[in-house]
């Protein structure tokens, strides 16, 4: 409890992280060096998307469906370049297994599991020779049966493998051996760094190997396809699996693994490979390592010095961050490869990594990310967390307690038949359907994620200038649950609804201020029994709303329901008599709670209204700090007397889709449609509105505490 209180105090402080600043990317460089030292960051030739205009590598997401750059519009080229990779496959099995311990995340777990794949094999490392001479190049290849590695016959690579392209010293030798459409034996020999066995490299006829592999180990003992290839090319191999009379498969001719069962040999051999840093990390045949380098100026510099004599050398930790060079020292659009050493490396000594601080803040309480990040950004965040945990840098293994996969705000996109997206100023909207202003060609209209390349974004400044920023925030929050998409159209019913609510908040607070500053002091004892009962009802309603709104903010993040609940509370307060407004502590307390709970949603209007409340004399409740703004108030809590009662939910009752009122329903039955149905029929509201009417059907929405009765008119 003490730690939780401390965290709450710290969280109240303003915290902002800007990932493009050196104070932040110093730590990404620190982690990169840690990965490099652990053998998990490496370079190899890779086929990348190259923008010939911007002279930069593009991620797949930055290439549109027509093969053009999202920024320059140039036709993207495929190019082999030496790239940095992070060996995320090393943590595939651990991350796959850990999914079982995580809460259900809107289908995200299944997407992660599918992305990782079935972790049944591993990669092993090979050095490469030509004519008996070590070339200094390495090859990593996958096998689903590493326990049978002593039965290897060859290493297969696809025709698109980086060794056949780019700057590899083996490029010429391999291309000479290549005959398209045939399995080709090459003069390149691969030496297994674990067993020291030497086998030939074979270029496969088919362009794609299984999964997403571009190289695999041929083991005839466990693959009929490898057997056929080895026999066709005349490659020698050994049978290394024997089956005992009881059906158990054991290893033979496999050095210290001979006699082991296949399962035991799998564990022992992969463990030895990992210990020697020559592969052995259990992974799938579909998961690829993470290509992280980009050839563009504005990215975080990779903290590796490329020395002609020593090769790649990590920058000393005390010299981090390696900052971006001054833009004035660059030549050309892509930038000079070397800037002034004094200008480029000029930083103060960083503080050491603090495990205590990391353990205090981590895991993150809530991760918010769209489903488009489910198998990429989220996967890499989990990878880094697993890595830091195994390095004993942090206590936690998983980085996030909860996840909210939010929907997208989509804009209208106008396509020509060629696929080109048009700007709104290039469209004629005067007819029944939009057409191209220049050619009068009919346009295809779709709703898509807003982006500059599709010309379907909305300028926030224009919308804010027209409606106000609080209104826009409320519209976005109220239009749909956070996990659902919103089609951006401010002419929908949601916008007028939130505008009316803000006007109600203003008039409600103004009415209270005017009543309390009219010259008559509040005297709660003047209220009669009927008025006290109304005040008690407001008190109960306020506590019920605090309960539900707090749950929405902290548990299910149904912010659209938060707005609905607060609208209901403001409606109840608006119906209060003038005597309740003047004399009731319950009215004052409920109004204050309403503004504090609305403040995260509409901070500007609530701040102004709160400033007005602060000036009201003779206040009846003392739970708020009137010398501080609304954003600094303690969150409203449920009164202890209310907690002693059974938890109640204010269930909204609709008849033929029209709101008719609310009734209290015990929390423990609020999820049961039949019981809620019965409670409504027995309530005063139900007897008045539904008795004697033919109910065709009832629909319960437990999340929004709503039941809708469809009845015959």
XYZ file of C-alpha atoms in Angstrom:
713
model
C 0.000 0.000 0.000
C 2.845 2.357 0.842
C 4.461 1.814 -2.552
C 1.140 2.329 -4.294
C 0.630 5.642 -2.474
C 4.132 6.716 -3.398
C 3.479 5.866 -7.031
C 0.252 7.841 -7.016
C 2.078 10.845 -5.628
C 4.765 10.618 -8.289
C 2.262 10.039 -11.083
C 0.589 13.345 -10.194
C 3.781 15.056 -11.336
C 3.910 15.923 -15.035
C 5.794 13.188 -16.904
C 6.623 13.469 -20.591
C 8.967 11.361 -22.699
C 10.181 12.606 -26.072
C 11.840 9.764 -27.943
C 13.743 11.947 -30.413
C 15.760 13.693 -27.681
C 19.248 12.499 -26.607
C 18.145 12.129 -22.966
C 15.830 9.352 -24.137
C 17.740 7.695 -26.967
C 20.849 7.491 -24.790
C 19.090 4.525 -23.206
C 18.111 2.913 -26.508
C 21.811 3.118 -27.433
C 22.697 1.643 -24.040
C 20.346 -1.286 -24.666
C 21.752 -1.738 -28.184
C 25.263 -2.104 -26.760
C 23.983 -4.576 -24.158
C 22.384 -6.599 -26.957
C 25.603 -6.434 -28.985
C 27.653 -7.644 -26.016
C 25.172 -10.512 -25.527
C 25.569 -11.552 -29.174
C 22.035 -10.436 -30.026
C 22.859 -7.521 -32.371
C 24.582 -8.318 -35.666
C 24.958 -7.227 -39.286
C 24.198 -9.033 -42.522
C 23.186 -8.317 -46.110
C 19.452 -7.834 -46.477
C 16.989 -6.949 -49.222
C 15.442 -3.594 -48.327
C 13.008 -1.038 -49.740
C 15.033 1.847 -51.187
C 13.619 5.283 -51.962
C 15.816 6.636 -54.803
C 14.657 10.229 -54.215
C 15.027 10.471 -50.434
C 18.018 8.086 -50.527
C 16.669 6.137 -47.561
C 15.495 2.680 -46.535
C 11.734 2.392 -45.988
C 9.788 0.079 -43.718
C 7.160 -2.055 -45.464
C 4.458 0.169 -43.930
C 5.969 3.187 -45.722
C 5.448 1.638 -49.160
C 1.921 2.059 -50.474
C -0.105 -0.548 -52.342
C 1.252 0.739 -55.659
C 4.883 0.196 -54.664
C 5.628 3.900 -54.143
C 7.210 5.760 -51.236
C 4.690 7.267 -48.825
C 6.767 10.467 -48.610
C 8.394 11.166 -51.983
C 6.002 9.218 -54.233
C 8.969 7.608 -56.021
C 8.800 4.011 -57.224
C 10.496 1.977 -54.505
C 13.476 -0.171 -55.497
C 14.630 -3.449 -53.952
C 18.243 -3.210 -52.880
C 20.692 -5.344 -50.887
C 22.465 -3.426 -48.130
C 24.387 -4.400 -45.020
C 21.927 -3.908 -42.169
C 21.827 -4.184 -38.387
C 19.543 -6.853 -36.909
C 18.455 -7.680 -33.380
C 18.073 -11.392 -32.714
C 14.484 -11.332 -31.456
C 14.245 -15.026 -32.351
C 16.414 -15.707 -29.291
C 13.418 -14.940 -27.069
C 10.688 -16.453 -29.236
C 10.032 -19.533 -27.063
C 10.088 -17.574 -23.787
C 7.728 -14.947 -25.150
C 5.432 -17.556 -26.662
C 5.234 -19.463 -23.353
C 4.710 -16.248 -21.345
C 1.550 -15.421 -23.294
C -0.299 -18.000 -21.190
C 0.228 -15.845 -18.078
C -1.088 -12.636 -19.640
C -4.701 -11.386 -19.475
C -6.901 -11.570 -22.539
C -6.127 -8.539 -24.724
C -8.903 -8.148 -27.320
C -7.491 -10.993 -29.451
C -3.954 -9.565 -29.291
C -2.545 -12.686 -27.600
C -3.667 -14.832 -30.514
C -2.114 -12.387 -32.984
C 1.191 -12.475 -31.074
C 1.133 -16.275 -30.900
C 0.480 -16.485 -34.646
C 3.237 -13.965 -35.384
C 5.799 -15.925 -33.341
C 4.740 -19.302 -34.729
C 5.368 -22.825 -33.408
C 8.731 -22.823 -31.625
C 9.984 -26.304 -32.512
C 13.506 -25.750 -33.892
C 16.458 -23.382 -33.840
C 19.092 -21.649 -35.940
C 22.725 -22.785 -35.898
C 25.754 -20.809 -37.104
C 28.234 -21.807 -39.820
C 31.505 -20.344 -41.083
C 32.014 -20.423 -44.849
C 34.981 -21.678 -46.873
C 35.976 -21.706 -50.533
C 38.862 -23.920 -51.725
C 39.650 -24.742 -48.106
C 40.140 -21.082 -47.160
C 38.042 -19.361 -44.503
C 36.238 -16.416 -46.125
C 35.403 -14.626 -42.863
C 31.708 -14.791 -43.724
C 29.058 -16.568 -41.669
C 25.725 -18.202 -42.425
C 22.888 -18.928 -40.020
C 20.453 -21.684 -40.966
C 17.326 -23.186 -39.388
C 16.410 -26.752 -38.553
C 13.333 -28.152 -36.867
C 15.399 -31.131 -35.628
C 18.669 -29.793 -34.169
C 19.125 -32.969 -32.116
C 19.899 -34.782 -35.406
C 22.558 -32.274 -36.527
C 25.252 -34.969 -36.782
C 23.244 -36.373 -39.703
C 23.652 -33.158 -41.738
C 24.196 -33.421 -45.504
C 24.097 -29.801 -46.692
C 22.950 -26.258 -45.969
C 20.306 -24.959 -48.377
C 19.803 -21.295 -49.289
C 17.119 -19.670 -51.453
C 17.999 -17.892 -54.738
C 17.160 -14.568 -53.023
C 19.570 -15.089 -50.122
C 21.798 -12.124 -49.336
C 24.969 -14.139 -50.067
C 24.045 -14.111 -53.772
C 23.570 -10.366 -53.811
C 24.883 -7.166 -52.293
C 28.545 -6.973 -51.279
C 29.188 -10.564 -50.185
C 32.662 -11.875 -51.096
C 30.962 -15.145 -52.079
C 28.572 -13.497 -54.512
C 30.531 -14.344 -57.655
C 31.200 -17.975 -56.708
C 27.561 -18.601 -55.820
C 26.137 -16.869 -58.885
C 28.411 -18.913 -61.164
C 26.958 -22.087 -59.655
C 23.359 -20.881 -59.979
C 21.167 -22.458 -62.660
C 17.628 -21.059 -62.352
C 14.994 -23.717 -61.765
C 17.491 -26.352 -60.518
C 18.927 -27.387 -57.148
C 22.567 -26.322 -57.501
C 25.622 -27.615 -55.654
C 28.101 -24.776 -55.004
C 31.841 -24.675 -54.242
C 31.104 -22.977 -50.909
C 31.480 -25.196 -47.837
C 29.716 -24.522 -44.514
C 31.408 -25.509 -41.231
C 29.046 -26.065 -38.306
C 30.461 -24.004 -35.435
C 29.043 -26.448 -32.860
C 30.064 -29.837 -34.328
C 32.819 -28.693 -36.778
C 31.190 -30.779 -39.534
C 31.812 -29.476 -43.068
C 29.067 -29.723 -45.697
C 28.352 -27.992 -49.041
C 26.026 -25.047 -49.576
C 23.195 -25.795 -52.018
C 21.083 -23.182 -53.836
C 17.513 -24.465 -53.952
C 15.433 -24.355 -57.127
C 12.307 -23.080 -55.382
C 12.351 -19.385 -54.514
C 10.845 -19.809 -51.040
C 11.782 -22.244 -48.324
C 9.336 -23.259 -45.601
C 7.908 -20.509 -43.405
C 9.825 -17.280 -43.988
C 13.241 -18.958 -44.174
C 15.954 -18.171 -46.696
C 18.304 -20.870 -45.356
C 17.838 -24.269 -43.733
C 19.912 -27.226 -42.632
C 19.500 -30.445 -44.618
C 19.179 -33.520 -42.370
C 18.069 -36.641 -44.286
C 17.486 -38.599 -41.047
C 14.464 -36.424 -40.256
C 13.317 -35.156 -43.686
C 12.337 -37.147 -46.777
C 12.801 -33.988 -48.881
C 16.397 -33.648 -47.635
C 16.948 -37.343 -48.372
C 15.824 -36.911 -51.999
C 18.028 -33.842 -52.477
C 21.107 -35.452 -50.912
C 20.716 -38.551 -53.086
C 20.105 -36.481 -56.247
C 23.276 -34.448 -55.669
C 25.329 -37.391 -54.386
C 25.880 -35.913 -50.930
C 27.047 -38.232 -48.119
C 25.207 -38.324 -44.795
C 24.746 -40.520 -41.713
C 21.585 -41.968 -40.195
C 21.689 -40.767 -36.609
C 18.310 -41.853 -35.220
C 17.617 -45.385 -34.010
C 14.289 -46.717 -32.766
C 14.404 -49.126 -29.801
C 11.940 -52.042 -29.446
C 9.737 -49.944 -27.141
C 9.413 -47.264 -29.849
C 11.737 -44.732 -28.238
C 13.896 -42.797 -30.688
C 17.521 -42.325 -29.601
C 20.605 -40.691 -31.100
C 23.510 -42.617 -32.579
C 26.795 -41.376 -34.038
C 26.247 -38.020 -32.352
C 29.282 -37.485 -30.098
C 28.305 -36.869 -26.445
C 24.614 -36.910 -27.392
C 24.729 -40.547 -28.514
C 22.250 -42.705 -26.581
C 20.041 -39.795 -25.535
C 16.365 -39.695 -26.442
C 15.547 -37.151 -29.125
C 13.797 -34.934 -26.575
C 16.763 -34.971 -24.170
C 19.240 -34.448 -27.004
C 17.214 -31.473 -28.280
C 17.453 -29.775 -24.878
C 21.141 -30.614 -24.344
C 22.315 -29.658 -27.828
C 20.456 -26.352 -28.003
C 21.737 -25.482 -24.513
C 25.322 -26.179 -25.610
C 24.878 -24.078 -28.764
C 23.566 -21.159 -26.728
C 26.476 -21.479 -24.304
C 28.939 -21.322 -27.211
C 26.963 -18.461 -28.810
C 26.558 -20.325 -32.079
C 22.730 -20.348 -32.143
C 20.479 -22.791 -30.342
C 17.687 -20.390 -29.405
C 14.403 -22.251 -29.801
C 12.169 -20.471 -32.310
C 9.865 -21.031 -35.286
C 10.536 -21.178 -39.008
C 8.415 -18.074 -39.654
C 9.724 -15.496 -37.166
C 12.453 -13.226 -38.516
C 15.031 -11.226 -36.634
C 14.319 -7.504 -36.371
C 15.967 -5.272 -38.981
C 16.559 -2.013 -37.076
C 18.949 0.109 -39.138
C 17.711 2.839 -41.463
C 19.737 4.995 -43.853
C 18.316 8.368 -42.875
C 19.527 11.321 -40.877
C 16.745 11.672 -38.319
C 17.028 8.228 -36.715
C 18.843 7.403 -33.470
C 22.549 6.834 -34.268
C 23.640 3.234 -33.750
C 26.456 3.419 -31.151
C 28.996 1.319 -33.054
C 32.336 2.566 -34.425
C 33.429 0.782 -37.593
C 37.200 0.442 -37.270
C 39.156 -0.744 -40.371
C 41.532 -2.701 -38.129
C 39.293 -3.960 -35.298
C 35.921 -4.176 -37.012
C 32.744 -3.031 -35.215
C 33.509 -1.576 -31.762
C 30.782 -0.429 -29.290
C 30.978 3.157 -28.078
C 31.999 3.185 -24.362
C 28.936 3.495 -22.151
C 30.277 6.637 -20.502
C 30.313 8.364 -23.905
C 26.596 7.888 -24.547
C 24.525 9.371 -26.031
C 25.978 9.500 -29.519
C 23.974 12.471 -30.746
C 22.945 13.353 -34.264
C 25.433 15.570 -36.106
C 24.624 19.203 -36.697
C 22.542 19.570 -39.850
C 24.924 22.278 -41.093
C 27.784 19.775 -41.190
C 25.940 17.474 -43.585
C 26.468 17.432 -47.325
C 23.723 16.318 -49.675
C 20.290 15.013 -48.828
C 21.470 11.750 -47.316
C 24.167 13.449 -45.219
C 27.910 13.023 -44.862
C 29.019 9.700 -43.315
C 31.349 11.546 -40.982
C 30.830 14.843 -39.229
C 33.245 16.651 -36.958
C 34.113 14.314 -34.065
C 33.873 17.172 -31.581
C 30.487 18.203 -32.956
C 29.051 14.711 -33.295
C 30.191 13.215 -29.974
C 29.690 15.948 -27.423
C 27.750 14.894 -24.341
C 27.992 14.774 -20.569
C 28.617 11.577 -18.611
C 25.266 9.777 -18.190
C 23.991 8.383 -14.918
C 24.296 4.571 -14.548
C 21.307 2.317 -15.218
C 19.041 2.286 -12.137
C 17.335 -1.066 -11.521
C 15.522 0.414 -8.518
C 14.027 3.176 -10.646
C 13.061 0.738 -13.398
C 11.399 -1.579 -10.876
C 9.548 1.383 -9.338
C 7.991 2.513 -12.628
C 7.690 -0.820 -14.394
C 5.740 -2.740 -15.503
C 3.687 -0.037 -17.218
C 0.165 0.064 -15.762
C -1.508 0.554 -19.145
C -0.209 0.161 -22.693
C -2.342 1.906 -25.314
C -1.733 0.876 -28.913
C -3.745 0.073 -31.990
C -4.127 -3.455 -33.310
C -1.769 -2.537 -36.153
C 1.001 -2.672 -33.524
C -0.047 -6.024 -32.061
C 2.692 -8.062 -33.723
C 5.386 -5.412 -34.186
C 5.815 -2.623 -31.620
C 4.236 -4.697 -28.845
C 6.363 -7.707 -29.761
C 9.580 -5.658 -29.682
C 8.646 -4.040 -26.360
C 8.124 -7.521 -24.889
C 11.436 -8.657 -26.377
C 13.373 -5.811 -24.711
C 11.678 -6.501 -21.386
C 12.469 -10.228 -21.534
C 16.088 -9.402 -22.444
C 16.528 -6.928 -19.560
C 14.965 -9.442 -17.166
C 17.352 -12.200 -18.246
C 20.264 -9.761 -17.883
C 19.067 -9.224 -14.262
C 18.615 -5.513 -14.969
C 14.935 -5.573 -13.897
C 12.690 -7.814 -11.784
C 9.765 -7.960 -14.189
C 9.680 -10.061 -17.339
C 6.616 -8.647 -19.082
C 6.513 -4.857 -19.648
C 2.764 -4.180 -19.330
C 0.029 -4.951 -16.787
C -2.863 -4.066 -19.079
C -3.370 -3.303 -22.725
C -5.942 -1.164 -24.492
C -6.090 -1.712 -28.241
C -7.720 1.541 -29.310
C -9.580 2.008 -32.550
C -8.653 4.387 -35.330
C -10.141 7.698 -36.366
C -10.817 7.205 -40.056
C -11.310 9.853 -42.686
C -13.046 9.825 -46.060
C -10.643 8.907 -48.852
C -11.348 9.718 -52.505
C -9.658 7.413 -55.051
C -9.383 7.543 -58.801
C -9.749 4.153 -60.501
C -5.957 4.166 -60.856
C -5.710 4.180 -57.070
C -4.435 7.742 -56.766
C -5.873 9.634 -53.784
C -7.134 13.173 -54.391
C -7.076 16.224 -52.158
C -10.475 17.740 -51.322
C -9.666 20.885 -53.299
C -9.280 18.708 -56.421
C -12.790 17.234 -56.037
C -16.138 18.498 -57.327
C -18.819 17.921 -54.665
C -21.646 19.776 -56.390
C -23.265 16.696 -57.931
C -24.926 13.670 -56.321
C -21.557 11.888 -56.141
C -18.028 13.353 -55.875
C -15.996 13.493 -59.098
C -12.535 14.657 -60.075
C -12.749 18.408 -60.675
C -10.370 18.265 -63.647
C -11.490 15.105 -65.496
C -15.005 14.624 -64.034
C -14.025 10.992 -63.405
C -16.201 9.321 -60.771
C -14.395 8.639 -57.504
C -14.391 5.658 -55.171
C -15.108 6.805 -51.598
C -13.800 4.778 -48.648
C -13.129 5.302 -44.938
C -9.465 4.726 -44.084
C -6.880 5.533 -41.439
C -5.958 9.201 -41.709
C -2.624 9.779 -43.425
C -0.868 12.478 -45.431
C -0.464 10.175 -48.416
C -4.231 9.574 -48.653
C -5.132 13.273 -48.191
C -7.874 12.261 -45.760
C -6.623 13.958 -42.610
C -8.309 16.799 -40.764
C -6.435 19.896 -39.614
C -6.923 19.939 -35.815
C -6.466 23.709 -35.635
C -9.422 24.332 -37.954
C -11.726 21.992 -36.028
C -10.636 23.382 -32.650
C -11.135 26.940 -33.880
C -14.684 26.048 -34.927
C -15.849 23.940 -31.965
C -13.306 24.337 -29.135
C -10.838 21.761 -27.921
C -12.988 20.419 -25.070
C -15.837 19.734 -27.475
C -13.553 17.827 -29.845
C -12.086 15.767 -26.996
C -15.545 14.902 -25.719
C -16.777 14.067 -29.221
C -13.919 11.598 -29.775
C -14.420 9.997 -26.345
C -18.221 9.839 -26.560
C -18.596 8.744 -30.196
C -17.534 5.129 -29.598
C -15.863 2.794 -27.082
C -12.081 3.280 -27.226
C -11.457 -0.037 -28.958
C -13.831 0.833 -31.830
C -13.072 2.882 -34.947
C -14.588 6.342 -35.452
C -15.569 7.605 -38.884
C -14.705 11.296 -38.627
C -17.895 13.244 -39.283
C -18.609 16.041 -36.820
C -22.170 16.325 -38.154
C -23.235 13.164 -36.310
C -25.435 13.105 -33.213
C -22.421 12.817 -30.895
C -21.220 16.384 -31.427
C -24.527 18.159 -30.654
C -24.853 15.881 -27.608
C -21.544 16.901 -26.061
C -22.170 20.563 -26.916
C -25.490 20.434 -25.022
C -23.804 18.725 -22.087
C -21.151 21.435 -21.776
C -23.929 24.048 -21.847
C -25.716 22.113 -19.093
C -22.564 22.028 -16.966
C -22.200 25.776 -17.394
C -25.825 26.586 -16.546
C -25.829 24.099 -13.639
C -22.740 25.619 -12.032
C -23.896 29.161 -12.756
C -27.243 28.413 -11.064
C -25.431 27.134 -7.970
C -23.077 30.156 -7.811
C -25.984 32.583 -8.199
C -28.000 30.825 -5.481
C -25.102 30.881 -3.031
C -24.190 34.521 -3.736
C -27.766 35.866 -3.597
C -27.380 37.046 -0.014
C -29.178 34.091 1.610
C -26.880 31.799 3.603
C -27.328 28.010 3.146
C -29.202 26.346 6.038
C -29.586 22.552 5.574
C -31.934 22.363 8.610
C -34.581 24.272 6.653
C -35.140 21.348 4.266
C -38.344 19.370 4.826
C -38.569 15.566 4.822
C -39.466 15.358 1.133
C -36.537 17.584 0.216
C -34.211 15.555 2.457
C -35.338 12.402 0.643
C -34.518 14.044 -2.685
C -31.121 15.042 -1.304
C -30.565 11.463 -0.129
C -31.427 10.240 -3.621
C -28.821 12.635 -5.102
C -26.283 11.342 -2.581
C -26.920 7.735 -3.628
C -26.809 8.619 -7.311
C -23.500 10.475 -6.847
C -21.918 7.490 -5.073
C -23.158 5.070 -7.723
C -21.724 7.278 -10.481
C -18.373 7.616 -8.678
C -18.217 3.820 -8.400
C -18.925 3.221 -12.075
C -16.842 6.099 -13.453
C -13.837 5.080 -11.351
C -14.162 1.529 -12.659
C -14.350 2.787 -16.247
C -11.248 4.954 -15.798
C -9.166 2.266 -14.071
C -10.450 -1.101 -15.259
C -12.301 -1.294 -18.578
C -11.479 2.193 -20.013
C -15.009 2.643 -21.352
C -14.637 6.420 -21.566
C -17.773 6.746 -23.674
C -19.656 5.264 -20.726
C -17.923 7.760 -18.405
C -19.438 10.589 -20.440
C -22.844 8.887 -20.325
C -22.671 8.477 -16.544
C -21.644 12.102 -16.012
C -24.416 13.277 -18.331
C -26.865 11.323 -16.183
C -25.560 12.906 -12.961
C -25.711 16.414 -14.420
C -29.283 15.703 -15.566
C -30.288 14.665 -12.050
C -28.712 17.800 -10.572
C -30.508 19.975 -13.114
C -33.860 18.667 -11.861
C -33.154 19.701 -8.265
C -35.349 22.415 -6.748
C -33.993 25.867 -5.964
C -34.131 25.085 -2.209
C -31.953 21.982 -2.729
C -29.463 24.022 -4.754
C -29.217 26.567 -1.942
C -29.417 24.444 1.216
C -28.330 20.870 0.351
C -24.773 19.665 1.143
C -25.520 16.646 -1.058
C -26.173 18.870 -4.081
C -22.950 20.808 -3.527
C -20.903 17.633 -3.043
C -22.385 15.961 -6.126
C -21.730 19.055 -8.266
C -18.096 19.198 -7.119
C -17.631 15.468 -7.776
C -19.159 15.912 -11.239
C -16.672 18.630 -12.211
C -13.655 16.738 -10.823
C -14.620 13.565 -12.729
C -15.293 15.558 -15.904
C -11.964 17.407 -15.686
C -9.825 14.763 -17.475
C -12.334 14.797 -20.336
C -12.947 18.554 -20.597
C -10.178 20.314 -18.648
C -10.781 23.842 -19.924
C -14.455 24.322 -19.136
C -14.203 22.473 -15.809
C -11.193 24.559 -14.765
C -13.157 27.738 -15.382
C -16.247 26.460 -13.598
C -14.158 25.278 -10.652
C -12.579 28.725 -10.344
C -16.102 30.109 -10.022
C -17.050 27.532 -7.371
C -13.932 28.399 -5.378
C -15.261 31.946 -4.835
C -18.614 30.801 -3.419
C -18.908 31.638 0.314
C -20.263 29.377 3.074
C -19.447 26.003 1.515
C -21.116 22.959 3.080
C -18.536 20.269 2.226
C -14.866 20.347 3.128
C -13.363 17.487 1.119
C -11.874 19.699 -1.610
C -8.823 21.989 -1.698
C -10.371 25.271 -2.784
C -7.056 27.047 -3.184
C -6.047 24.615 -5.987
C -7.392 24.042 -9.487
C -9.739 21.254 -10.497
C -6.936 19.134 -11.994
C -5.167 19.046 -8.618
C -8.180 17.828 -6.613
C -8.265 14.390 -5.047
C -10.398 11.942 -6.981
C -13.900 11.621 -5.490
C -14.357 8.621 -3.218
C -17.458 6.659 -2.335
C -18.872 7.523 1.098
C -18.391 4.825 3.739
C -22.123 4.661 4.502
C -22.792 3.858 0.846
C -20.165 1.116 0.887
C -21.988 -0.608 3.741
C -24.992 -1.059 1.467
C -25.049 -3.734 -1.238
C -23.299 -2.361 -4.338
C -25.954 -0.936 -6.603
C -25.910 -0.102 -10.294
C -28.138 2.617 -11.729
C -29.668 0.710 -14.640
C -30.934 2.863 -17.489
C -34.334 1.699 -18.778
C -35.239 2.252 -22.427
C -38.557 1.434 -24.063
C -38.437 1.119 -27.842
C -34.997 2.784 -27.799
C -36.264 5.823 -25.823
C -34.769 6.579 -22.381
C -37.446 6.463 -19.666
C -35.450 6.637 -16.432
C -33.176 4.610 -14.172
C -33.642 2.110 -11.346
C -31.096 0.776 -8.802
C -30.100 -2.844 -9.395
C -27.747 -4.878 -7.139
C -24.274 -5.165 -8.669
C -24.249 -8.958 -8.422
C -27.270 -9.336 -10.731
C -26.481 -6.489 -13.152
C -24.945 -8.975 -15.621
C -27.997 -11.293 -15.623
C -30.615 -10.248 -18.184
C -33.459 -12.307 -16.696
C -32.924 -10.939 -13.178
C -32.550 -7.346 -14.384
C -35.751 -7.847 -16.418
C -37.545 -8.971 -13.258
C -36.177 -6.058 -11.170
C -37.444 -3.549 -13.736
C -40.936 -5.084 -13.906
C -41.251 -4.966 -10.101
C -39.943 -1.406 -9.802
C -42.163 1.670 -9.558
C -40.912 2.749 -13.002
C -41.629 -0.676 -14.529
C -45.130 -0.903 -13.040
C -45.933 2.556 -14.373
C -44.576 2.100 -17.906
C -44.662 -1.622 -18.691
C -47.535 -3.156 -16.739
C -50.103 -4.652 -19.115
C -47.966 -4.062 -22.233
C -46.750 -6.834 -24.527
C -42.962 -7.082 -24.324
C -41.527 -8.594 -27.520
C -37.876 -8.656 -26.427
C -35.396 -7.101 -23.994
C -31.708 -6.383 -24.608
C -29.265 -5.954 -21.702
C -25.972 -4.081 -22.093
C -24.124 -4.765 -18.803
C -21.138 -2.653 -19.751
C -23.196 0.527 -20.115
C -25.786 -0.485 -17.456
C -28.674 -0.298 -19.904
C -31.703 -2.481 -20.678
C -33.914 -1.805 -23.706
C -37.463 -3.205 -23.885
C -39.109 -3.590 -27.277
C -42.884 -3.488 -26.802
C -45.883 -3.447 -29.100
C -47.375 0.020 -29.457
